[in-house]
Amino acid sequence: MRALVGSGEVDLTRPPGDDGLFGPASAAWRVHGDFSAMMIGGISALLLQMLHPLALAGVWDHSGFRDDRHGRLKRTARFIAATTFGSTATAEASIAQVRRIHDRIAGTLPDGTPYTANDPALLTWVHVAETDSFLRAYLRYRDAGMSAADQERYVAETATIAEALGATDVPHTRAAIDAYFIRVRPELRADHRTREVAAALLAPGEDKATTSAMNLAVAAAIDLLPPWAQALHGRSLPALARPAVRMSANGMGGVLRWALKG
């Protein structure tokens, strides 16, 4: 089985008896299997991640975000597809590839502080921002009735991927994620570089057929951000607009699920 993710293709063929790292009964399969919620959660996660100076520096110094605005989103989607739904060998190869890429990413912040993509604390930040965003998008746009036990299972399952990439002190529960955000918030900030990267990510595309859907996903992604993250970005939806955005995003999700089944 192959899956189209963004502009790339991921081989998700699994040998008999090999359910990959999680398997069909996992919470990870359940959350990561909803395209619409993952798209909204992915955009929100990128906005959250770039509030950390080290994460922002990696994007600013080592990516073509101006010319390939959605490249990071597509690469993340391919990695998640491979590690969630692929064979054990495919998942492990994808993790090893990311680690090799991280080996080449290093630099210096404007204040002279050195950074590397292999920094365990930075890997934890990137992971927590994604996990929290994906889960909250799933709860809002796919299944608000997901049990607390399954939510905890999702957080614990995905933590193993972060640890395989080299992250340390990774939260394994929702309460631990909440506590983590409280600890890390003093390190977060937004400056002119944050605003430029965010503007590039959120700019409307040239393809008119997908622009409306992306504009809706962007609005839903901003609305999904924690209030403190919205404040740092200086981006939020008017209170009166939120119900319409949420209703429209839910409608888009239904259409996408129907289309993907066809």
Coordinates of C-alpha atoms in Angstrom, one line a residue:
M1 CA 0.0 0.0 0.0
R2 CA 1.2 3.5 -0.9
A3 CA -0.1 6.8 0.5
L4 CA 0.1 10.2 -1.1
V5 CA 1.2 12.7 1.5
G6 CA 1.6 16.3 0.3
S7 CA 3.6 16.1 -2.9
G8 CA 5.4 12.9 -2.0
E9 CA 4.6 9.2 -1.9
V10 CA 5.2 6.9 1.1
D11 CA 5.4 3.1 0.8
L12 CA 3.2 1.8 3.6
T13 CA 3.4 -1.9 2.6
R14 CA 3.8 -4.2 5.6
P15 CA 4.9 -7.8 5.6
P16 CA 2.4 -10.3 7.0
G17 CA 2.5 -10.2 10.8
D18 CA 4.2 -6.8 10.9
D19 CA 1.9 -4.1 12.3
G20 CA 4.7 -1.5 12.4
L21 CA 5.5 0.4 15.5
F22 CA 1.9 0.8 16.7
G23 CA -0.7 -1.3 14.8
P24 CA -4.3 -0.8 13.7
A25 CA -5.7 -0.9 17.3
S26 CA -3.4 1.9 18.4
A27 CA -4.5 5.4 19.3
A28 CA -1.8 6.7 17.0
W29 CA -3.5 5.1 14.0
R30 CA -6.8 6.6 15.0
V31 CA -5.6 10.2 15.4
H32 CA -3.1 10.2 12.5
G33 CA -5.6 8.6 10.2
D34 CA -7.9 11.7 9.9
F35 CA -6.5 13.9 7.1
S36 CA -8.5 17.0 7.8
A37 CA -7.7 17.2 11.6
M38 CA -4.0 16.4 10.9
M39 CA -3.8 19.2 8.3
I40 CA -5.2 21.7 10.8
G41 CA -3.2 20.3 13.7
G42 CA 0.0 20.3 11.5
I43 CA -0.3 24.0 10.6
S44 CA -1.1 24.9 14.3
A45 CA 1.9 22.8 15.4
L46 CA 4.3 24.7 13.0
L47 CA 3.0 28.0 14.4
L48 CA 3.6 26.8 17.9
Q49 CA 7.0 25.4 17.2
M50 CA 8.4 28.6 15.7
L51 CA 7.8 30.4 19.0
H52 CA 10.9 28.7 20.4
P53 CA 14.1 30.6 19.3
L54 CA 16.0 27.4 18.6
A55 CA 13.3 25.9 16.5
L56 CA 12.9 29.2 14.6
A57 CA 16.6 29.4 14.0
G58 CA 16.7 26.0 12.3
V59 CA 13.9 27.0 10.0
W60 CA 15.4 30.5 9.3
D61 CA 19.0 29.2 8.6
H62 CA 18.4 25.8 7.0
S63 CA 15.1 25.8 5.1
G64 CA 13.8 27.5 2.0
F65 CA 10.6 28.6 3.8
R66 CA 10.2 31.6 1.4
D67 CA 10.1 29.5 -1.7
D68 CA 8.8 26.2 -0.3
R69 CA 6.2 27.5 2.2
H70 CA 4.6 24.2 2.9
G71 CA 7.7 22.0 2.6
R72 CA 8.0 21.4 6.4
L73 CA 4.4 20.5 6.6
K74 CA 4.7 17.9 3.8
R75 CA 7.9 16.4 5.3
T76 CA 6.3 16.1 8.7
A77 CA 3.3 14.4 7.1
R78 CA 5.5 11.9 5.3
F79 CA 7.4 11.1 8.5
I80 CA 4.3 10.6 10.5
A81 CA 2.8 8.4 7.8
A82 CA 5.9 6.2 7.6
T83 CA 6.3 5.9 11.4
T84 CA 2.6 5.4 12.1
F85 CA 1.4 3.2 9.2
G86 CA 4.5 1.8 7.7
S87 CA 6.3 -1.5 8.4
T88 CA 8.8 -1.6 11.3
A89 CA 11.7 -1.4 8.8
T90 CA 10.1 1.6 7.0
A91 CA 9.5 3.4 10.3
E92 CA 13.0 2.7 11.6
A93 CA 14.5 3.8 8.3
S94 CA 12.5 7.1 8.4
I95 CA 13.7 7.8 12.0
A96 CA 17.3 7.1 11.0
Q97 CA 17.0 9.4 8.0
V98 CA 15.7 12.3 10.2
R99 CA 18.6 11.7 12.6
R100 CA 21.1 11.9 9.8
I101 CA 19.5 15.2 8.6
H102 CA 19.6 16.6 12.1
D103 CA 23.3 15.8 12.2
R104 CA 23.9 18.5 9.6
I105 CA 21.7 21.2 11.1
A106 CA 23.5 23.6 13.5
G107 CA 24.2 27.2 13.8
T108 CA 24.2 30.3 16.1
L109 CA 21.4 32.4 17.4
P110 CA 21.6 36.2 16.9
D111 CA 22.8 36.5 20.5
G112 CA 25.6 34.1 19.9
T113 CA 24.0 31.0 21.5
P114 CA 24.9 27.9 19.5
Y115 CA 22.2 25.4 18.5
T116 CA 21.9 22.0 16.9
A117 CA 18.8 20.1 15.7
N118 CA 20.0 17.1 17.8
D119 CA 19.5 19.1 21.0
P120 CA 17.4 16.7 23.1
A121 CA 15.4 19.5 24.7
L122 CA 14.7 21.0 21.3
L123 CA 13.5 17.6 20.0
T124 CA 11.2 17.4 23.0
W125 CA 9.7 20.9 22.2
V126 CA 9.1 20.0 18.6
H127 CA 7.4 16.7 19.6
V128 CA 5.2 18.1 22.3
A129 CA 4.0 20.9 20.0
E130 CA 3.0 18.4 17.4
T131 CA 1.5 15.8 19.8
D132 CA -0.6 18.4 21.6
S133 CA -1.8 20.1 18.4
F134 CA -2.7 16.8 16.6
L135 CA -4.6 15.6 19.6
R136 CA -6.5 18.8 20.1
A137 CA -7.4 19.0 16.4
Y138 CA -8.6 15.4 16.5
L139 CA -10.8 16.1 19.5
R140 CA -12.2 19.3 18.0
Y141 CA -12.7 18.2 14.4
R142 CA -13.1 14.4 14.5
D143 CA -14.1 12.9 17.8
A144 CA -14.7 15.0 20.8
G145 CA -15.8 11.9 22.6
M146 CA -12.4 10.2 22.5
S147 CA -12.0 8.7 26.0
A148 CA -9.5 10.1 28.4
A149 CA -7.7 6.7 28.4
D150 CA -7.3 6.7 24.7
Q151 CA -6.0 10.3 24.8
E152 CA -3.4 9.2 27.3
R153 CA -2.5 6.2 25.2
Y154 CA -1.9 8.4 22.2
V155 CA 0.4 10.7 24.1
A156 CA 2.4 7.7 25.5
E157 CA 2.6 5.9 22.1
T158 CA 3.9 8.9 20.2
A159 CA 6.4 9.7 22.9
T160 CA 8.3 6.6 21.8
I161 CA 9.0 8.2 18.4
A162 CA 10.4 11.4 20.0
E163 CA 12.7 9.3 22.2
A164 CA 13.9 7.3 19.2
L165 CA 14.9 10.6 17.6
G166 CA 16.9 11.5 20.7
A167 CA 14.4 13.6 22.8
T168 CA 14.7 13.4 26.6
D169 CA 12.2 13.9 29.4
V170 CA 9.4 13.5 27.0
P171 CA 5.9 13.9 28.5
H172 CA 3.9 10.6 28.5
T173 CA 0.6 12.0 29.8
R174 CA -1.6 15.0 29.0
A175 CA -1.0 16.4 32.5
A176 CA 2.7 16.2 31.9
I177 CA 2.3 18.1 28.6
D178 CA 0.4 20.8 30.5
A179 CA 3.2 21.0 33.1
Y180 CA 5.8 21.1 30.3
F181 CA 4.2 24.1 28.6
I182 CA 4.1 26.0 31.9
R183 CA 7.9 25.3 32.3
V184 CA 8.9 26.2 28.7
R185 CA 6.7 29.3 28.2
P186 CA 9.3 31.8 29.6
E187 CA 11.7 30.6 26.8
L188 CA 9.2 31.4 24.0
R189 CA 9.0 34.6 22.0
A190 CA 8.1 36.2 18.7
D191 CA 10.2 38.7 16.7
H192 CA 10.4 39.9 13.1
R193 CA 11.8 36.5 12.0
T194 CA 8.9 34.7 13.6
R195 CA 6.5 37.0 11.8
E196 CA 8.2 36.5 8.5
V197 CA 8.2 32.7 8.8
A198 CA 4.6 32.7 9.9
A199 CA 3.6 35.0 7.0
A200 CA 5.3 32.7 4.5
L201 CA 3.6 29.6 5.9
L202 CA 0.1 31.2 6.0
A203 CA 0.2 33.1 2.7
P204 CA -2.5 32.1 0.2
G205 CA -1.4 29.8 -2.6
E206 CA -1.6 30.3 -6.3
D207 CA -3.8 27.3 -6.9
K208 CA -7.3 28.7 -6.7
A209 CA -8.8 25.2 -6.4
T210 CA -7.2 24.6 -3.0
T211 CA -6.8 28.2 -1.7
S212 CA -10.3 28.3 0.0
A213 CA -9.6 25.0 1.8
M214 CA -6.2 26.1 2.9
N215 CA -7.5 29.5 4.1
L216 CA -10.1 27.6 6.2
A217 CA -7.4 25.3 7.5
V218 CA -5.2 28.2 8.4
A219 CA -8.1 30.0 10.3
A220 CA -8.9 26.8 12.1
A221 CA -5.2 26.3 13.0
I222 CA -4.8 29.7 14.4
D223 CA -8.0 29.2 16.4
L224 CA -6.6 25.9 17.7
L225 CA -3.5 27.6 19.2
P226 CA -3.5 28.1 23.0
P227 CA -4.5 31.7 23.9
W228 CA -0.9 32.5 25.0
A229 CA 0.5 31.3 21.7
Q230 CA -2.1 33.4 19.8
A231 CA -1.0 36.4 21.9
L232 CA 2.7 35.9 21.1
H233 CA 1.9 35.6 17.4
G234 CA -0.5 38.5 17.5
R235 CA -3.0 36.4 15.6
S236 CA -6.4 35.4 16.7
L237 CA -10.0 35.0 15.4
P238 CA -12.7 37.4 16.5
A239 CA -15.0 35.6 19.0
L240 CA -17.9 35.9 16.7
A241 CA -16.0 34.3 13.8
R242 CA -14.9 31.2 15.7
P243 CA -18.2 29.2 15.5
A244 CA -18.4 29.7 11.8
V245 CA -14.8 28.7 11.2
R246 CA -15.3 25.5 13.4
M247 CA -18.5 24.6 11.6
S248 CA -16.9 25.1 8.2
A249 CA -13.8 23.1 9.1
N250 CA -16.0 20.3 10.4
G251 CA -17.8 20.4 7.1
M252 CA -14.6 20.3 5.1
G253 CA -13.5 17.3 7.2
G254 CA -16.6 15.4 6.3
V255 CA -16.2 16.1 2.6
L256 CA -12.5 15.0 2.7
R257 CA -13.4 11.8 4.5
W258 CA -16.0 11.0 1.9
A259 CA -13.7 11.8 -1.0
L260 CA -10.8 9.8 0.4
K261 CA -13.1 6.7 0.8
G262 CA -13.9 6.9 -2.9

